Coordinates of C-alpha atoms and ligand atoms in Angstrom, one line a residue:
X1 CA 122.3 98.5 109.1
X2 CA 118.7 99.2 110.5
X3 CA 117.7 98.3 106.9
X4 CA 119.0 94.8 107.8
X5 CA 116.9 94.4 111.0
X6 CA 113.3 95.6 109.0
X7 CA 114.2 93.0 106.4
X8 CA 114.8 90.5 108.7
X9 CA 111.9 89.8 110.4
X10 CA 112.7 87.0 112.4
X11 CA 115.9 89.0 114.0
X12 CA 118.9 88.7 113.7
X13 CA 122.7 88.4 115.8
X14 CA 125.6 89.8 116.0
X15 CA 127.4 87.5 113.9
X16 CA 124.8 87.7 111.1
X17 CA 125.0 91.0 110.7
X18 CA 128.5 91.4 110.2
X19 CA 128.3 88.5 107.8
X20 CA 125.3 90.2 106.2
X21 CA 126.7 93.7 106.2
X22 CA 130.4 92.6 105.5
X23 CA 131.3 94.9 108.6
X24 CA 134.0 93.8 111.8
X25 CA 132.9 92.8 114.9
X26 CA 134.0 96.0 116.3
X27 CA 131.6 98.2 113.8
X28 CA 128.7 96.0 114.4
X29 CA 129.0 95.8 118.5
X30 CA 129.0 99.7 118.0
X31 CA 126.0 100.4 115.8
X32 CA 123.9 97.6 117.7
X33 CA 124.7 99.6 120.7
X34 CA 123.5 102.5 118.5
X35 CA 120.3 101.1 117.1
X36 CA 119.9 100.2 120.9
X37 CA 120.3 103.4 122.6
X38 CA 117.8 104.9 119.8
X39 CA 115.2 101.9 120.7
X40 CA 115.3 101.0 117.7
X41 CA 115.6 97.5 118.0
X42 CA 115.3 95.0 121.4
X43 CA 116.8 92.2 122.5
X44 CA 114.6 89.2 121.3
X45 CA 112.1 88.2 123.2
X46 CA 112.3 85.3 126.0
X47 CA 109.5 83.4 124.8
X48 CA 110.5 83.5 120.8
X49 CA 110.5 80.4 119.7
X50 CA 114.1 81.1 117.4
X51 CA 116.2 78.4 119.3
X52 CA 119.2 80.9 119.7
X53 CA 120.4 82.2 122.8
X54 CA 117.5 84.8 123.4
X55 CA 119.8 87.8 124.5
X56 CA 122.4 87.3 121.3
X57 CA 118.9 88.1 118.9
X58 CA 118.2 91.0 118.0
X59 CA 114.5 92.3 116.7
X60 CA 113.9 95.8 115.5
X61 CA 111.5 97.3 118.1
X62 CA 108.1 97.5 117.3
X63 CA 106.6 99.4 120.1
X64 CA 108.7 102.3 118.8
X65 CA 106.4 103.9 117.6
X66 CA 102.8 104.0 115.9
X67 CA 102.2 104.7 112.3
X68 CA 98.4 106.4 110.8
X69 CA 97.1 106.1 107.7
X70 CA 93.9 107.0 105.7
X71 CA 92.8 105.6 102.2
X72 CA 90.7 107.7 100.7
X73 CA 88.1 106.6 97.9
X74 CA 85.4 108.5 96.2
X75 CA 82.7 107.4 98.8
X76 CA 84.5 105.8 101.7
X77 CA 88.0 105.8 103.4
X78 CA 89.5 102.9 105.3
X79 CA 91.7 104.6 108.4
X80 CA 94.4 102.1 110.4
X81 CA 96.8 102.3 113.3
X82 CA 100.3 100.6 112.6
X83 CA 103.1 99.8 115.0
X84 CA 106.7 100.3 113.5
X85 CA 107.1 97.7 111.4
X86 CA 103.9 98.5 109.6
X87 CA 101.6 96.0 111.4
X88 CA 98.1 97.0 111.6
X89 CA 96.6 97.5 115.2
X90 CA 93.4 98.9 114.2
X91 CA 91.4 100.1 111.5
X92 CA 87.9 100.5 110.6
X93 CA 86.0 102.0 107.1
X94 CA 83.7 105.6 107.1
X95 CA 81.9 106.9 104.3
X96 CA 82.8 110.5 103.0
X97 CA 82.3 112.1 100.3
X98 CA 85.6 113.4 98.2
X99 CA 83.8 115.9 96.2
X100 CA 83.1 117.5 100.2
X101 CA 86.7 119.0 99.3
X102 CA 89.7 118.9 101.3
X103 CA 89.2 120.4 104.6
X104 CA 86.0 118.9 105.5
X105 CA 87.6 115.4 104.2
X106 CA 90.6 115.8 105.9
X107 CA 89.1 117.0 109.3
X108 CA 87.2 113.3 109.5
X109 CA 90.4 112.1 108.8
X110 CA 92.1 114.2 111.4
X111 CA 88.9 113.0 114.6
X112 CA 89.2 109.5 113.3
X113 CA 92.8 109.3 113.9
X114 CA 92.6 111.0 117.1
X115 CA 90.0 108.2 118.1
X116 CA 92.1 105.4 116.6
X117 CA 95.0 106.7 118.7
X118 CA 92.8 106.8 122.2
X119 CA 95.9 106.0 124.5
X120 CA 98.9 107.0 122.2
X121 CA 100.2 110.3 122.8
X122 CA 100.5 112.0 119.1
X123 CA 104.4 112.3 120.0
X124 CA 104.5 108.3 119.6
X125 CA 103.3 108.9 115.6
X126 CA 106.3 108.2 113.8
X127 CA 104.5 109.3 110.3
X128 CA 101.3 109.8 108.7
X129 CA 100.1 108.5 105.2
X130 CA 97.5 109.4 103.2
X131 CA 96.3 108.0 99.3
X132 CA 93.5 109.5 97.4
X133 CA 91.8 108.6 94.4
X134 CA 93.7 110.7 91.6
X135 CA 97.0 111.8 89.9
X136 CA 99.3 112.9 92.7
X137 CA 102.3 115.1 92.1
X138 CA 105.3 112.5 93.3
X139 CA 107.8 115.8 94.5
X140 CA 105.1 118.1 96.2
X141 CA 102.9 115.2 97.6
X142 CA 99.3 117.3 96.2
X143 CA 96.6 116.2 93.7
X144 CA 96.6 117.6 90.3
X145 CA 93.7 118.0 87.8
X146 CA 92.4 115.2 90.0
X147 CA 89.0 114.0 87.6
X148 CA 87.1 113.3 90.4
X149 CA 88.0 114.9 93.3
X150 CA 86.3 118.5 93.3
X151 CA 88.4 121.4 94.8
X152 CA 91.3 119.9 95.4
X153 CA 93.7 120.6 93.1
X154 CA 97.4 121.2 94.3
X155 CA 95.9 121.6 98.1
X156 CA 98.9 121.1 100.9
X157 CA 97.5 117.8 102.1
X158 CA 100.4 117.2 104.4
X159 CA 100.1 121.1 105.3
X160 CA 96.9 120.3 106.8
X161 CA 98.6 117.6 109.8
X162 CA 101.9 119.9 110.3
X163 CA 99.7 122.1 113.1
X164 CA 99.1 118.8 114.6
X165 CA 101.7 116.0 114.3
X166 CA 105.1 117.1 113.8
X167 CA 106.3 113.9 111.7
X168 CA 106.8 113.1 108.1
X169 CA 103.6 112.9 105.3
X170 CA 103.5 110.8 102.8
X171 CA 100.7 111.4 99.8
X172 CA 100.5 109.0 97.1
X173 CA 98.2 107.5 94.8
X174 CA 95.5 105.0 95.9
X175 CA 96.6 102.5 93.0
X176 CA 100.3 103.1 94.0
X177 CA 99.9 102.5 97.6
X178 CA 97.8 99.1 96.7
X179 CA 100.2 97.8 94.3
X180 CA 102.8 98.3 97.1
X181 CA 100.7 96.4 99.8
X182 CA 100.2 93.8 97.5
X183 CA 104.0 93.4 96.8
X184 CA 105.1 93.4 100.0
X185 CA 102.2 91.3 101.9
X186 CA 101.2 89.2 98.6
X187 CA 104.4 88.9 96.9
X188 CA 107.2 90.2 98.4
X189 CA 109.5 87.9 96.2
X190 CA 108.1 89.4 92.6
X191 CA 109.5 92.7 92.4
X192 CA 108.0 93.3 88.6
X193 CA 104.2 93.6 89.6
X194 CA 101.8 95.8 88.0
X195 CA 98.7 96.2 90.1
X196 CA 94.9 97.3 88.0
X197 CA 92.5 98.3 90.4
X198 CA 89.1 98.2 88.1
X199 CA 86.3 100.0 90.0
X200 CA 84.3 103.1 89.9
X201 CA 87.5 103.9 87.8
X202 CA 90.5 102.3 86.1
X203 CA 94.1 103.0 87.7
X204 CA 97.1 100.7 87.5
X205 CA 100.0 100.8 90.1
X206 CA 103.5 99.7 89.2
X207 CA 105.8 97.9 90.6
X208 CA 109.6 97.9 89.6
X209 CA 112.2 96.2 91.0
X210 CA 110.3 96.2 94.0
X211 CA 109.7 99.9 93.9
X212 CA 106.9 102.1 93.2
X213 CA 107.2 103.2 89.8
X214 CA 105.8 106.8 89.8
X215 CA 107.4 108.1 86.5
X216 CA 109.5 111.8 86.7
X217 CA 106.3 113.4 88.2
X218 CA 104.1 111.0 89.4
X219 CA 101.5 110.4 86.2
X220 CA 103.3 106.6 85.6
X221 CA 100.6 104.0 85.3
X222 CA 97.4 106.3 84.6
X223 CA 95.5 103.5 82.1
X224 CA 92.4 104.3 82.9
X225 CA 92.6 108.3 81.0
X226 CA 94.3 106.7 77.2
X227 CA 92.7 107.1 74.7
X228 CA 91.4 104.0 73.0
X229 CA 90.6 103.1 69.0
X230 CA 88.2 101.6 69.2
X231 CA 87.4 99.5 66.5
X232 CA 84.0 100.8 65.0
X233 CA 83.5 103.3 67.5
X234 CA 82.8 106.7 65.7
X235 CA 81.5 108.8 68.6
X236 CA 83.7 108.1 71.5
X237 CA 82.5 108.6 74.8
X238 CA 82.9 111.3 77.1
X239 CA 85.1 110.6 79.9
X240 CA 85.3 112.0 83.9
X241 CA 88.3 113.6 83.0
X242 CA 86.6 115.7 80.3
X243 CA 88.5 114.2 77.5
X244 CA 86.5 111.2 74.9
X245 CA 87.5 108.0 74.2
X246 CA 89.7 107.0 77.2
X247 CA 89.8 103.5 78.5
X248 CA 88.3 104.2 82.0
X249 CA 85.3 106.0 78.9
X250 CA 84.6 102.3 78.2
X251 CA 85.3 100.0 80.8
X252 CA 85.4 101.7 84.2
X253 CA 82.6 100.8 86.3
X254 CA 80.8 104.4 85.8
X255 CA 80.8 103.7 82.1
X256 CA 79.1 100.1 83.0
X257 CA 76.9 101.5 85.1
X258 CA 76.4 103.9 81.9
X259 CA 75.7 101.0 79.3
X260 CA 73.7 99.2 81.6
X261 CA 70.6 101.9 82.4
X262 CA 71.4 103.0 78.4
X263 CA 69.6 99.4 78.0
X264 CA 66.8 100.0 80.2
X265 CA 68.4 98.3 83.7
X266 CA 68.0 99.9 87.1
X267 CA 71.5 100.3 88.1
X268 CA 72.4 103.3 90.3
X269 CA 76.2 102.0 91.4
X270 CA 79.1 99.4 90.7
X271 CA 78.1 97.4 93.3
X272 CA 74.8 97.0 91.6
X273 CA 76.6 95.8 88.5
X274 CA 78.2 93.3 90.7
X275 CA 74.9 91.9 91.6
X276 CA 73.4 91.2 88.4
X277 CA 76.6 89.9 87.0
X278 CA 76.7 87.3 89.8
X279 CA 72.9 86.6 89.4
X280 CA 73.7 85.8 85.9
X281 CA 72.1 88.5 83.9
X282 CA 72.9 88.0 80.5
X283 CA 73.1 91.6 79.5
X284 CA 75.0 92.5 82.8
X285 CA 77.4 89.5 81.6
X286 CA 77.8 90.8 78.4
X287 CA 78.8 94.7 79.5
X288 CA 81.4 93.2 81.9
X289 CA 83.0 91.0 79.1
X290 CA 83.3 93.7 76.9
X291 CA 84.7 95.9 79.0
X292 CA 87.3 93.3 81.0
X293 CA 88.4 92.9 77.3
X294 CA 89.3 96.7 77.0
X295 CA 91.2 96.7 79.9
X296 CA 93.0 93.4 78.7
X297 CA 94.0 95.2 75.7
X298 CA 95.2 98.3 78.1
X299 CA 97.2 96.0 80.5
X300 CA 98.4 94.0 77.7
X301 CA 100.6 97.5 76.1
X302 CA 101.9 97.7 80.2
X303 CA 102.8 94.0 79.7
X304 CA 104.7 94.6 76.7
X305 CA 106.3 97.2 77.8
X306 CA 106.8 96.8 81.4
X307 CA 107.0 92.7 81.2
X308 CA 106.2 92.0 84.9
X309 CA 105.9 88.5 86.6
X310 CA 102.5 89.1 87.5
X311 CA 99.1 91.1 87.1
X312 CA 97.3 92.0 90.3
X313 CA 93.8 92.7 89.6
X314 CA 91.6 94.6 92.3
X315 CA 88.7 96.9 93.0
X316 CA 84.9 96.4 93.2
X317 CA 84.5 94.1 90.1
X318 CA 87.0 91.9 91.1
X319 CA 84.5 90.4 92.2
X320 CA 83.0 89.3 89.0
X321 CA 86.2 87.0 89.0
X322 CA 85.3 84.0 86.7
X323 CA 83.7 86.4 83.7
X324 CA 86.1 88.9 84.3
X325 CA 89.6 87.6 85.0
X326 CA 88.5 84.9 81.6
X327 CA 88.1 87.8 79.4
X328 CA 91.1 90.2 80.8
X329 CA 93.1 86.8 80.2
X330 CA 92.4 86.1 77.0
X331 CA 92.8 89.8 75.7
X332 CA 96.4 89.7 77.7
X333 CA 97.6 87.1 76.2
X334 CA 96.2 87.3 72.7
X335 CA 97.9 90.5 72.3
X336 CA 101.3 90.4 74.2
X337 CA 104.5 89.3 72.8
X338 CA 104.6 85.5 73.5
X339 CA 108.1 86.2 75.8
X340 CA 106.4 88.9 78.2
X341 CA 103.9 86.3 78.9
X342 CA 106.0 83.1 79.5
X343 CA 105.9 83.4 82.6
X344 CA 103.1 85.7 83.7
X345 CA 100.8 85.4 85.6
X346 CA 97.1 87.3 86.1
X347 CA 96.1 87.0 89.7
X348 CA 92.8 88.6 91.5
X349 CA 94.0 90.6 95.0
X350 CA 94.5 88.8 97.7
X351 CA 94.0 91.7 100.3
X352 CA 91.1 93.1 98.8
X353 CA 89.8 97.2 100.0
X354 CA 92.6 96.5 102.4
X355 CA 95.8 96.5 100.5
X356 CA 95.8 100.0 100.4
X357 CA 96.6 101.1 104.3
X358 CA 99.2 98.1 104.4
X359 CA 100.6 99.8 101.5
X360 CA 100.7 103.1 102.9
X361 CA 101.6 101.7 106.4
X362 CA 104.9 100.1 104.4
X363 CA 105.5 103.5 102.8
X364 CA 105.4 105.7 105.9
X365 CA 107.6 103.0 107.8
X366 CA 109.9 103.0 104.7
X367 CA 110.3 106.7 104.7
X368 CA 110.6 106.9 108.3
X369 CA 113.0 104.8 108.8
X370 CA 114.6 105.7 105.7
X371 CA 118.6 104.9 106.0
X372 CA 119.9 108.9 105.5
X373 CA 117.1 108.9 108.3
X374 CA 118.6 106.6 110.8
X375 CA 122.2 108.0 110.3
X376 CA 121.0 111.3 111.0
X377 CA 119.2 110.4 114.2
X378 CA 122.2 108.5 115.1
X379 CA 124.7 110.9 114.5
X380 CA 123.0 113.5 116.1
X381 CA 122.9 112.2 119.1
X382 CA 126.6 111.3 118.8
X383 CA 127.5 114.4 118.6
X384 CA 125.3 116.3 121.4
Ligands
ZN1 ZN1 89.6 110.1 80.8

């Protein structure tokens, strides 16, 4: 029944819920007292402007707890404080450097929560969450084979908190935990979403019926490491991930980078190829058309396959909306089945570097508060 309170974020009464829930008066009055005893939820407050009878509304209580979460990228993680309903308090971004290896990236991670919660005692974190920029194994929560992330390879990431914070983990996927905070911020009312982050790399996160879609082991969505046939393309190139010819080979923002110096430009970064493309630079142009049209063709099998509502697109050359979003269109639809695109849709990301800790916020509240969760808590205390 707590799942009825985090859905409802306006609060709700007594008499709702045992309309919602299909439950007497007699079963609700005891769980709300329940839920209550557990400060789970609170009385709504005086000053909410609902027009009910304050004390007959009930909110679920966001003061319960706090909620940390790092997103880690190659060269930078963004780091946030949530309350219990997953609403940020505080974040801020710090370069790093993934290739540093585990420990040393998850000890900054480590002093920068401690500074984000100055004030909070660590037994008010409810649960931590973490994303990092590679394939992550969905039942053990640790990288594996991850392309760009040097040394850490099936490392106990949520091992590394347990000395500290004795709450849950979660460890996903950078893509999956944007796709997520794009659903549920962005679009909570699409629950087919797929979400293509095109940056350094190329990663897609999926959303199904309103879930992340992870696959059996966690290796759903990975567009960016397919190989491609390419139409007159007899020496494929080398990709990160050590194999030739993958999508991420052609279009990822390391393979534009690539093209670009091939043709005599001084580009050191994605960012660079950002600039030129927005100061017009015909050749800059041309590399980002090319390769917004590979990843067209990449999201256009997901499309068939998957047929989503709508197409999220994020990551640093996002940016380049009007040449790139024109190009990824027009490879979309030219090459999906004319039903999976009725009525889709291609959208750039509305929450930009920061979808990714409201995502994992989300996630960690979700699992926290998870219902097997609740009963447990409840019951336990029943019965001491
Ligand atoms: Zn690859």
């Amino acid at each position: 029944m707590f799942a009825l309170f985090r859905s409802h974020p306006d609060g709700l009464t007594k008499t709702e819920v045992a309309r919602l829930a299909g439950l007497s008066r007699t079963a609700v009055n005891q769980r709300v007292e329940a839920l209550l005893g557990h400060a789970l939820i609170v009385p709504s407050s005086q000053d909410a402007n609902t027009g009910g009878r304050p004390a007959d509304r009930f909110d679920v209580n966001r003061h319960r707890g706090v909620v940390l979460v790092a997103d880690t990228g190659a060269t930078g993680m963004r780091v946030a404080l949530a309350d219990a309903v997953a609403g940020v308090l505080d974040e801020r971004h710090v370069p790093i450097d993934i290739t540093d290896g585990p420990v040393k990236v998850l000890d900054q991670v480590t002093d920068r929560f401690a500074e984000l919660l100055a004030g909070h005692p660590r037994s008010e974190v409810l649960g931590i969450g973490l994303s990092v920029p590679g394939p992550v194994d969905a039942a053990s929560g640790r990288a594996v084979n991850p392309p760009i992330m040097t040394g850490w390879h099936d490392f106990d990431i949520a091992g590394h908190f347990a000395g500290r914070y004795d709450c849950p983990v979660v460890v996903d996927k950078d893509v999956n935990a944007m796709a997520f905070g794009e659903h549920r911020l962005t679009h909570p009312e699409t629950p087919n979403i797929v979400f293509v982050k095109i940056g350094t790399g190329i990663g897609t996160g999926l959303i199904v019926d309103g879930r992340i879609y992870r696959g059996s082991d966690g290796a759903a969505g990975d567009v960016g490491h397919i190989p491609l046939a390419a139409a007159g393309v007899s020496d494929p190139p080398v990709c990160r991930c050590g194999n030739t010819g993958c999508v991420e080979a052609y279009a990822g923002g390391w393979a534009m980078v690539r093209d670009l110096r091939e043709l005599g430009h001084e580009v050191r970064s994605v960012n660079d190829v950002v600039r030129q493309a927005h100061a017009g630079n015909p050749d800059t142009i041309r590399v980002v058309k090319r390769a917004a049209g590979i990843v067209g063709t990449a999201i256009s099998d997901i499309v068939n396959i998957l047929n989503p509502r709508k197409v999220v697109v994020g990551g640093q050359l996002a940016a380049i909306d009007d040449v790139l979003f024109a190009s990824v269109r027009q490879s979309v639809y030219g090459r999906s089945l004319p039903l999976a695109t009725r009525n889709l849709s291609i959208v750039p990301s509305t929450l930009g570097d920061r979808a990714g800790v409201h995502g994992l916020a989300r996630l960690v509240t979700d699992t926290v508060f998870a219902p097997d969760r609740i009963d447990g808590l409840i019951r336990g205390r029943a019965q001491r």
